[in-house]
Coordinates of C-alpha atoms in Angstrom, one line a residue:
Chain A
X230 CA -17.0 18.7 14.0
X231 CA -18.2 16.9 10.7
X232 CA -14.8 15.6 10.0
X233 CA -14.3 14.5 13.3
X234 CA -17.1 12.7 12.8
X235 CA -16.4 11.3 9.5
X236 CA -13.5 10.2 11.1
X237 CA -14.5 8.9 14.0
X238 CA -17.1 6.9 11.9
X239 CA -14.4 5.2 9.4
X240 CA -12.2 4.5 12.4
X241 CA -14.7 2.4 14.6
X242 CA -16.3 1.1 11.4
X243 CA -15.5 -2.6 11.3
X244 CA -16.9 -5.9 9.6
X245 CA -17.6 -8.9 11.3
X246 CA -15.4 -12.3 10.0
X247 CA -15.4 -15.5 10.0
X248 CA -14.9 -17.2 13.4
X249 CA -15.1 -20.9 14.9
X250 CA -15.0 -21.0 18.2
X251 CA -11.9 -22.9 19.5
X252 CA -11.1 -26.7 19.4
X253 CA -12.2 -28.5 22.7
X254 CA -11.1 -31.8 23.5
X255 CA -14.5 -32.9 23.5
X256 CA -14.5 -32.5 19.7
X257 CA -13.3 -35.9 19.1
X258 CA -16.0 -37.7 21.2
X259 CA -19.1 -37.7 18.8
X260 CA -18.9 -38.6 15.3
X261 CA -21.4 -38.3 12.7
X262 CA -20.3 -40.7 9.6
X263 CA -21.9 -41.2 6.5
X264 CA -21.3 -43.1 3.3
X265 CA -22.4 -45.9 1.0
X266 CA -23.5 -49.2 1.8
X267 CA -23.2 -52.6 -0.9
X268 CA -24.5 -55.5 0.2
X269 CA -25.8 -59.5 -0.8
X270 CA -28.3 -61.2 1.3
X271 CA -30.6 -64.3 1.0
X272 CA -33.4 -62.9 1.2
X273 CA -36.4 -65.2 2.9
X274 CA -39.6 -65.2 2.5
X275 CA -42.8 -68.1 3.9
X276 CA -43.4 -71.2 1.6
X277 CA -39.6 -72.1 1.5
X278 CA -39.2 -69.0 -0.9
X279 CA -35.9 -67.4 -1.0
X280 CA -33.7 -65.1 -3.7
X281 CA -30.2 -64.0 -3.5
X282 CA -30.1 -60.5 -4.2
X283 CA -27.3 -57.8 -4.7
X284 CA -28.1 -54.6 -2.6
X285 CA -26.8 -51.0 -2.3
X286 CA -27.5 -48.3 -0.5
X287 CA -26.3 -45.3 2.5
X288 CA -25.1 -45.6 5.6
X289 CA -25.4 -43.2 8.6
X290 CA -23.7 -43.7 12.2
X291 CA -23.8 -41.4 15.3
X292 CA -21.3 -41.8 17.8
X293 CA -20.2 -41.4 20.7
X294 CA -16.3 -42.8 22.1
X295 CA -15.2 -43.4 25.3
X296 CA -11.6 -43.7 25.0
X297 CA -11.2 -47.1 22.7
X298 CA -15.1 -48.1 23.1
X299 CA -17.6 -46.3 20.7
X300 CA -21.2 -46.3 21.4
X301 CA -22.9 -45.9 18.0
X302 CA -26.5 -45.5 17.0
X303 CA -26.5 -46.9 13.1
X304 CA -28.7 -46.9 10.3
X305 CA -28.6 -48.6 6.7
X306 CA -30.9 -47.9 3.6
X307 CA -30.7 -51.1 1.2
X308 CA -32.8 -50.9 -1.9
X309 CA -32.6 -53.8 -4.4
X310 CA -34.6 -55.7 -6.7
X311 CA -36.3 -59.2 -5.4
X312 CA -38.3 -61.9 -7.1
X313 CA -40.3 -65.2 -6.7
X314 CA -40.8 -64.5 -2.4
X315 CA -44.1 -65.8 -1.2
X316 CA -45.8 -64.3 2.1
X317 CA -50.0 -65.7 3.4
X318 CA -51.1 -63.1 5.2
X319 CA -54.9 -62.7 6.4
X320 CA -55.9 -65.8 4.3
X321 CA -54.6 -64.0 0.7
X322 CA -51.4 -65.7 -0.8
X323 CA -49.0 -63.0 -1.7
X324 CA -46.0 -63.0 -4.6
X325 CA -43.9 -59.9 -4.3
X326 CA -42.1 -59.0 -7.1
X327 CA -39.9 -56.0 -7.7
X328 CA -37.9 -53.2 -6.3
X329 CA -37.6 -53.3 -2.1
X330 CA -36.3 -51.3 0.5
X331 CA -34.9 -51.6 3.7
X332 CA -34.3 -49.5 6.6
X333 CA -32.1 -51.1 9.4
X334 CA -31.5 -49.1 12.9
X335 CA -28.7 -51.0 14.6
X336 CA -26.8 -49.6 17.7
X337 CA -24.0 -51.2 18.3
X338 CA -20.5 -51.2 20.5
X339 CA -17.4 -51.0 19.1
X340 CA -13.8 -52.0 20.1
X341 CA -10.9 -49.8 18.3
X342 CA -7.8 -51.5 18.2
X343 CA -4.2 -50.8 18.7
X344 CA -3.8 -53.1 15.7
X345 CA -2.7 -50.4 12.3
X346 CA -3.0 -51.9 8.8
X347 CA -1.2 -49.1 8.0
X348 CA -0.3 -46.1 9.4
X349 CA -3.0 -44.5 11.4
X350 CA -5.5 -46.7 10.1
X351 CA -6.7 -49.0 13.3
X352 CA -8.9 -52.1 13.0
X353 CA -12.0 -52.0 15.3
X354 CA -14.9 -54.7 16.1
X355 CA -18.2 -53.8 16.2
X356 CA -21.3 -55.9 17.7
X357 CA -24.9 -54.6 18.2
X358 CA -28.5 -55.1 17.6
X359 CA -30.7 -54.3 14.9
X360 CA -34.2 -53.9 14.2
X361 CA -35.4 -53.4 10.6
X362 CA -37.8 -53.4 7.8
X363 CA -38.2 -54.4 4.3
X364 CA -41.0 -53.2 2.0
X365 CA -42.0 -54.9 -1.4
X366 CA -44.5 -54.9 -3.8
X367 CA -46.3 -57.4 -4.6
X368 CA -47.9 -58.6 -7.4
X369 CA -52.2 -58.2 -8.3
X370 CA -54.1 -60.6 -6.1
X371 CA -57.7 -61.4 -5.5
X372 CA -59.2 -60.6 -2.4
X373 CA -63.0 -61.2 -2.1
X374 CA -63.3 -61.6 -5.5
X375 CA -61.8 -58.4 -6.2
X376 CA -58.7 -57.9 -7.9
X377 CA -56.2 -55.9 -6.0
X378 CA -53.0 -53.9 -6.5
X379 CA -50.6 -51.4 -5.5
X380 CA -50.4 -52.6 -2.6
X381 CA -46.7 -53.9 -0.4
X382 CA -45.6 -56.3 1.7
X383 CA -43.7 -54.9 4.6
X384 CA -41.7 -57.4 6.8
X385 CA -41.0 -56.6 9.8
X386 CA -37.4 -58.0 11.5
X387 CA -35.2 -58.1 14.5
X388 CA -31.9 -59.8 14.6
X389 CA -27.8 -59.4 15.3
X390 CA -25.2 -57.9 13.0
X391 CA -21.4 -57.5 14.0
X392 CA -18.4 -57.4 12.0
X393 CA -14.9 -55.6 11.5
X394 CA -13.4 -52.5 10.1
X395 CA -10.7 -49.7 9.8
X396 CA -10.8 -46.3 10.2
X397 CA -8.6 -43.4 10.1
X398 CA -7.6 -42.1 13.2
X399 CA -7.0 -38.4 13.1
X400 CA -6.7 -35.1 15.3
X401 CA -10.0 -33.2 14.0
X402 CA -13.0 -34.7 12.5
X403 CA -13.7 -32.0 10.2
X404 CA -10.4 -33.3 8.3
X405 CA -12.6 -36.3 7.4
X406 CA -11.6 -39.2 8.1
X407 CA -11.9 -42.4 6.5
X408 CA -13.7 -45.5 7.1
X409 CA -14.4 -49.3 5.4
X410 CA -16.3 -52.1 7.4
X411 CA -17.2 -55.6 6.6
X412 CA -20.4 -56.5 8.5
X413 CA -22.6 -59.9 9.0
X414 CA -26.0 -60.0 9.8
X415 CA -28.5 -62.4 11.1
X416 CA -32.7 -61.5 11.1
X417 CA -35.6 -63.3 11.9
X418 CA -38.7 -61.7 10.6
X419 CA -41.5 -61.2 13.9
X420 CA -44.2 -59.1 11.9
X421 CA -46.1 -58.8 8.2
X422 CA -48.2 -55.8 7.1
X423 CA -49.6 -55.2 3.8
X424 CA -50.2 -52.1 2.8
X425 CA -52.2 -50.1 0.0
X426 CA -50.5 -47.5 -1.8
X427 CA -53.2 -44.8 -1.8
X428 CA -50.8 -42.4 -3.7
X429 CA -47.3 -41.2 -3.7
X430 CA -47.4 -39.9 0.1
X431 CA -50.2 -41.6 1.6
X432 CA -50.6 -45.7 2.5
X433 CA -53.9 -47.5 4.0
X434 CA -52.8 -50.4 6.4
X435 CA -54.7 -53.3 5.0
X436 CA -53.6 -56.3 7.6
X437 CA -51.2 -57.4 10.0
X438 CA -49.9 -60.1 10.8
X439 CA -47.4 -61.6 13.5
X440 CA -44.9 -64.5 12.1
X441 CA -41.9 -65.8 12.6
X442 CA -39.4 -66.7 9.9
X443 CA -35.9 -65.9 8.8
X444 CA -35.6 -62.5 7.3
X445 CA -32.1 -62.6 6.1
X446 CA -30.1 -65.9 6.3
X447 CA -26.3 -64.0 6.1
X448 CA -26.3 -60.4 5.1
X449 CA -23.0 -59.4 4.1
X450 CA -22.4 -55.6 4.3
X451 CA -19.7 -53.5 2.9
X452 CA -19.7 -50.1 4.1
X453 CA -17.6 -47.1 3.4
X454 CA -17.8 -43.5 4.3
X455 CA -15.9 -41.0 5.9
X456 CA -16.6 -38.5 9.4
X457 CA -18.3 -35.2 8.7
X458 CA -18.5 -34.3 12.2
Chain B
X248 CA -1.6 20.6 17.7
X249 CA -2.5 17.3 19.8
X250 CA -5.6 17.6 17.5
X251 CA -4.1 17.7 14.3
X252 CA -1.9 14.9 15.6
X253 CA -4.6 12.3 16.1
X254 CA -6.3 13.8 13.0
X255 CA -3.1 12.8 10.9
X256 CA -2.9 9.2 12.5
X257 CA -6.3 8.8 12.2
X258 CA -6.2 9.8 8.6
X259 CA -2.9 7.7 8.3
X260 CA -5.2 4.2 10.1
X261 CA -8.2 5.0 7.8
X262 CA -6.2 5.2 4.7
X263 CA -4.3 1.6 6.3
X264 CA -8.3 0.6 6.5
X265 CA -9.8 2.0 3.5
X266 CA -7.5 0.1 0.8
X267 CA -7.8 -3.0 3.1
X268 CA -11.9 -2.3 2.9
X269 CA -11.6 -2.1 -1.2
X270 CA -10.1 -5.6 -1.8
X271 CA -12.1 -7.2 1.1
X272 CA -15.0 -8.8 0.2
X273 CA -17.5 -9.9 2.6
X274 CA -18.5 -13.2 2.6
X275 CA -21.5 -15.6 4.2
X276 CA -20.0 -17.6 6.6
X277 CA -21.3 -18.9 9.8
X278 CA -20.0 -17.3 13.4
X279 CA -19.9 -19.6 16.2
X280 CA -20.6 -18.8 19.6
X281 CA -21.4 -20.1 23.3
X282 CA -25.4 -19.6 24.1
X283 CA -26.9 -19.2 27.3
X284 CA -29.2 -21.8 28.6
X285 CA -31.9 -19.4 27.6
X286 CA -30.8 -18.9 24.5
X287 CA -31.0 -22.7 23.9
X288 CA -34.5 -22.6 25.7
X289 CA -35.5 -19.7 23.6
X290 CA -34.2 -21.5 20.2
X291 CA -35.6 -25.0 21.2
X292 CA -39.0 -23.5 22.3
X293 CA -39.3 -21.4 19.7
X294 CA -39.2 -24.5 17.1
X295 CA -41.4 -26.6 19.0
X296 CA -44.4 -24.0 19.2
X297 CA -43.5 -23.6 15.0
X298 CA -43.9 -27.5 14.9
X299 CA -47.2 -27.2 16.5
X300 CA -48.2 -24.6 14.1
X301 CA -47.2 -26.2 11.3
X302 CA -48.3 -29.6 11.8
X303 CA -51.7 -29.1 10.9
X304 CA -51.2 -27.5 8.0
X305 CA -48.3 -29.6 6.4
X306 CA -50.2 -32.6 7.4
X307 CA -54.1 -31.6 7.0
X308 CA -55.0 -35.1 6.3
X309 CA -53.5 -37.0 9.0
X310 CA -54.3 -34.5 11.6
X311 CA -58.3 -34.1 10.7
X312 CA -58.6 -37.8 9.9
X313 CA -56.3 -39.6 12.2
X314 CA -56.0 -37.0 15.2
X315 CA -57.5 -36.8 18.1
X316 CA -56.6 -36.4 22.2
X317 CA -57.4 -40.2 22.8
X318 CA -55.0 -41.0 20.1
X319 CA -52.8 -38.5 21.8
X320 CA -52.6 -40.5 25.1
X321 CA -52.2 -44.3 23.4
X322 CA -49.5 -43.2 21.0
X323 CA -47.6 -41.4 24.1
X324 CA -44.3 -43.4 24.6
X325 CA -45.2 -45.3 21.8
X326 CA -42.4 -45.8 19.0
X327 CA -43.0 -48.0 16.3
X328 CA -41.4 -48.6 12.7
X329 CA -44.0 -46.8 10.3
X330 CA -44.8 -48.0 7.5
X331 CA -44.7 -44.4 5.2
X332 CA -43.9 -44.1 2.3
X333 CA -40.3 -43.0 1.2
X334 CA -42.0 -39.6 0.1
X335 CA -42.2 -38.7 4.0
X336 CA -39.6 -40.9 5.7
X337 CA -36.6 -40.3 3.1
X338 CA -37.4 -37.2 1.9
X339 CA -39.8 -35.0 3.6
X340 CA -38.1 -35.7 7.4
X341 CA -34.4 -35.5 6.2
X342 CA -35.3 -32.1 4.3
X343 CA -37.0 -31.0 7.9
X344 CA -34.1 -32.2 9.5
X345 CA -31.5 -30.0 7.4
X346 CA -33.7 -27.2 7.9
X347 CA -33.6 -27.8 11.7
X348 CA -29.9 -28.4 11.4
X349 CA -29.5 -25.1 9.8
X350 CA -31.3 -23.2 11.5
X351 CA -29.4 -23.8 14.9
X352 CA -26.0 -23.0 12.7
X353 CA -27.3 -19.6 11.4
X354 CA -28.3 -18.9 15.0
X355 CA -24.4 -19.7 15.7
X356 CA -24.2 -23.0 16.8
X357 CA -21.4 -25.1 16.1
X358 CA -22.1 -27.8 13.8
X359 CA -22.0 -30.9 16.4
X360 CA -24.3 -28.9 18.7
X361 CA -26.6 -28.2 16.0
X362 CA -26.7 -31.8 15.5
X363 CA -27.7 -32.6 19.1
X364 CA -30.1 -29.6 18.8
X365 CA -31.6 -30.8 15.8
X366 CA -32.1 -34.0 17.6
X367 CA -33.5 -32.8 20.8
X368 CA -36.1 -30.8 18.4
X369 CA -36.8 -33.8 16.1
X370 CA -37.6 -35.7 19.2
X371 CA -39.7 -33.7 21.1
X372 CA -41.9 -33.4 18.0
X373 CA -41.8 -36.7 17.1
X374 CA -43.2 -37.7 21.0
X375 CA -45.0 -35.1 21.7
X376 CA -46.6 -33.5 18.8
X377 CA -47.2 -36.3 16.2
X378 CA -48.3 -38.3 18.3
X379 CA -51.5 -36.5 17.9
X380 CA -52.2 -38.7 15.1
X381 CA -50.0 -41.4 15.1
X382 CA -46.8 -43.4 17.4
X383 CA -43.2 -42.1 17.4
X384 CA -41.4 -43.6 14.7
X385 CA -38.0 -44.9 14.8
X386 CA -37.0 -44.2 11.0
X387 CA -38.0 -40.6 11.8
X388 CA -36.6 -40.4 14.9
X389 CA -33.4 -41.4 13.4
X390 CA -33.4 -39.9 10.3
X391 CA -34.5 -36.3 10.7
X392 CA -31.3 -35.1 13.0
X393 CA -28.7 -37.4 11.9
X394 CA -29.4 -37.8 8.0
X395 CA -30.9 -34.6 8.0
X396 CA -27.8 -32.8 9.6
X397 CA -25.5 -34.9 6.9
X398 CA -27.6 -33.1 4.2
X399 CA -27.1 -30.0 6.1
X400 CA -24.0 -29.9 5.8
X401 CA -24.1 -30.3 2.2
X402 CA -26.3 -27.3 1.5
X403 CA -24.3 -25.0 4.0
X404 CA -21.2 -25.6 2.2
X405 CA -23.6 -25.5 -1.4
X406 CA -25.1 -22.3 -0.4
X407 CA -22.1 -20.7 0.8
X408 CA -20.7 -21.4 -2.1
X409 CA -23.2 -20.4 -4.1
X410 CA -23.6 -16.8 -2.0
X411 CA -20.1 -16.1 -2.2
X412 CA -18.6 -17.4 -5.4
X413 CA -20.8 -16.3 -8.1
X414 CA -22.1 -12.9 -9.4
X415 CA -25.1 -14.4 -10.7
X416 CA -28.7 -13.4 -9.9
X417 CA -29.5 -17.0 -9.9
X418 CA -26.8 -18.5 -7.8
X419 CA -27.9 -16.2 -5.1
X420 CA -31.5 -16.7 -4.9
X421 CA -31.0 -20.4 -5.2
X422 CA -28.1 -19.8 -2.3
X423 CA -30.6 -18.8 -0.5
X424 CA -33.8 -21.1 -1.2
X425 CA -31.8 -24.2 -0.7
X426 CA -31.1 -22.4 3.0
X427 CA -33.7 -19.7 3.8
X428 CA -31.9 -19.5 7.7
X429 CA -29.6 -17.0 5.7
X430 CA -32.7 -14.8 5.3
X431 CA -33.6 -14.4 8.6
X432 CA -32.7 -11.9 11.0
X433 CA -31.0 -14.4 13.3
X434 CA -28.5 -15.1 10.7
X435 CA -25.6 -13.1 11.5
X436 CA -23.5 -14.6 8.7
X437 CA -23.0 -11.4 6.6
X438 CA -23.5 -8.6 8.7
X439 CA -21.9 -4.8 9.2
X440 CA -22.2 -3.2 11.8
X441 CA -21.4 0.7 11.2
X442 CA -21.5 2.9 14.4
X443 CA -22.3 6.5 13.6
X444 CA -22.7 9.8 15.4
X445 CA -25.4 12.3 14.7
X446 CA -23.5 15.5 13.6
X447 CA -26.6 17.7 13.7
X448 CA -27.5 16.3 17.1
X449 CA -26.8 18.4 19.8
X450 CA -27.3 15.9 22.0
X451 CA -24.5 13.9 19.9
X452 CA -26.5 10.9 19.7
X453 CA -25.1 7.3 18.6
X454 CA -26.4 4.5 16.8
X455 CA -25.3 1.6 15.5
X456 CA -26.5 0.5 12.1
X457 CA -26.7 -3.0 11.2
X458 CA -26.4 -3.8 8.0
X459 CA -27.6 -7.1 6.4
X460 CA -26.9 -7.8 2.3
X461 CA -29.4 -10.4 0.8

């Protein structure tokens, strides 16, 4: 009875593998693309202030495609290094000086083309809205005859970006494909907030502002990247 | 003889078995599966009441000095850009939002639907739990599921890699620590499942032994 056992114990052992479920047709629909972002902009700031600045950073997009249009939800992180912008806010003249972020949340439309540059690569347009915002430091200033610092500027901005790109069309997305865009962008700045850094997690809102001046006159965006999902 | 007949071919199968059994080697992987809708209620609902315990206590500050019911009811529907610092917005929520992402896949989702799942989560305590002490923001509303599922991704294929490819001590713990949803008993990754009888049973009774490897 033992060896039976024994036996019966080896035979109906088993070990449980590896398994994806099966490909569905729905696969191809949503898209989750990442990669990196390069980028030049004018940056603008109040008093006719202004600096060209080379950018770089990571792009994210979440889509969804209906047949040849593609509803995406986008994002870009931009960091860079920005001098001699000017910004009055809440009667205190500001110069911000330094290293800046930017966060941009765009969703956009695109168009995929029948158009190949080459072979299973198809140009697409792309179109959408974006709202954003840039954070800088800004230099010591005196605020009732106190000096201040570590403190930021954040600008708030809204605007239009659209552009064009390839991407590789292929059966799965888990083979990865490829993708390069070319976008433009055009932001007008609605809000200013400056901000105290308190420490490395925390910030103390310290005024706000709304205005109404060009964030970006032309930001150019390269962005490359390929489908994880 | 019938007996010794299915004794020799069972002999014969486990012998076909047992040298299969030496050179396999079980790996951490991640088995997909369909879920019930109250699986998915059970998984979603169980994260939200965690992100109502844990808010408080990742968050002290905020939630003593900024929260309160009233706040509650003006931040409701509310979603601004916040002005945080990158300490929360590109680190603290993406890390949160791998977490989430890998925490649907070891409970067997497939990667898209953890996505979506991650996002559903992300959103319902960005609108209806932070808002305790401050509006819905977009960044995080953003970033948590779909950045955080990109970084996901990452430490999956790091940690499976790390589980399955290295003999080191090391390797493994970090495996692990970089996705603790491996640890878990919801994590049916790495799992064997032995079936045994009880010999000295008279009642012949059966169990099944699951067997987890950390």
């Amino acid at each position: 009875m033992k060896m039976y056992s024994i036996i019966l114990l080896i035979f109906l052992s088993f070990n449980v593998r590896s398994e994806e479920a099966p490909i569905k047709k729905s696969d191809n629909k949503w898209a989750l693309r990442g990669g990196l972002t390069l980028a030049y902009a004018t940056l603008n700031a109040e008093a006719a202030t202004a600096d060209h600045i080379p950018s770089y950073g990571i792009n994210t997009q979440f889509s969804y495609l209906f047949k040849k249009v593609e509803i995406n939800l986008n994002a870009y992180i931009l960091l860079g290094h920005a001098s001699g912008l000017q910004y009055h806010i809440d009667n205190i003249n500001l110069f911000a000086e330094g290293d800046f972020r930017s966060f941009f949340f765009t969703p956009m439309i695109k168009y995929i083309t029948d158009l190949e540059l080459k072979k299973n690569w198809r140009l697409y347009l792309t179109l959408g809205a974006g709202w954003g915002i840039r954070s800088m430091k800004v230099l010591n200033f005196i605020d009732q005859g106190k000096e201040k610092n570590n403190h930021r500027i954040n600008v708030s901005s809204r605007g239009l970006i659209g552009g064009l790109g390839f991407q590789e069309i292929s059966p799965i997305h888990s083979m990865g494909p490829l993708f390069v865009e070319i976008l433009g962008a055009y932001f007008e700045a609605y809000q200013l907030t400056l901000v105290e850094n308190l420490n490395f997690n925390q910030v103390s809102k310290r005024a706000r502002e709304d205005k109404h001046f060009h964030a970006f006159d032309g930001l150019l965006m390269i962005n490359f990247g390929l489908t994880f999902l | 003889m019938t007996k010794i007949i299915i004794l020799y071919c069972c002999f014969l199968f486990y012998s076909v078995i047992a040298h299969g059994l030496e050179e396999t080697e079980y790996r951490y992987t991640y088995i997909e599966r369909q879920h019930s809708k109250q699986e998915v209620a059970t998984h979603l609902g169980s994260i939200y009441l965690t992100s109502w315990a844990l808010y408080p206590l990742i968050m002290p500050h905020a939630f003593k000095e900024q929260g309160s019911w009233s706040n509650y009811r003006n931040n409701f529907a509310k979603i601004v850009f916040d002005q945080d610092q990158p300490f929360w917005n590109w680190l603290v929520h993406p890390l949160a939002g791998s977490q989430l992402f890998l925490f649907y896949r070891a409970n067997g989702y497939r990667k898209e639907n953890s996505l979506a799942m991650a996002f559903i989560s992300s959103a319902l305590f960005e609108l209806t739990v932070e808002i305790y002490s401050e509006p819905a923001s977009i960044q995080d509303l953003y970033q948590t599921p779909v950045l955080g599922s990109l970084i996901g991704l990452g430490i999956e294929n790091l940690s499976l890699y790390l589980l399955n490819n290295s003999n080191n001590i090391f390797a493994h713990i970090l495996g692990h620590a970089i996705n603790p949803s491996t640890l878990f008993w919801f994590y049916d990754g790495k799992i064997i499942v032995t079936p045994q009888i009880n010999p000295q049973d008279k009642n012949k009774s059966a169990a099944l032994f699951l067997t987890g490897e950390f």
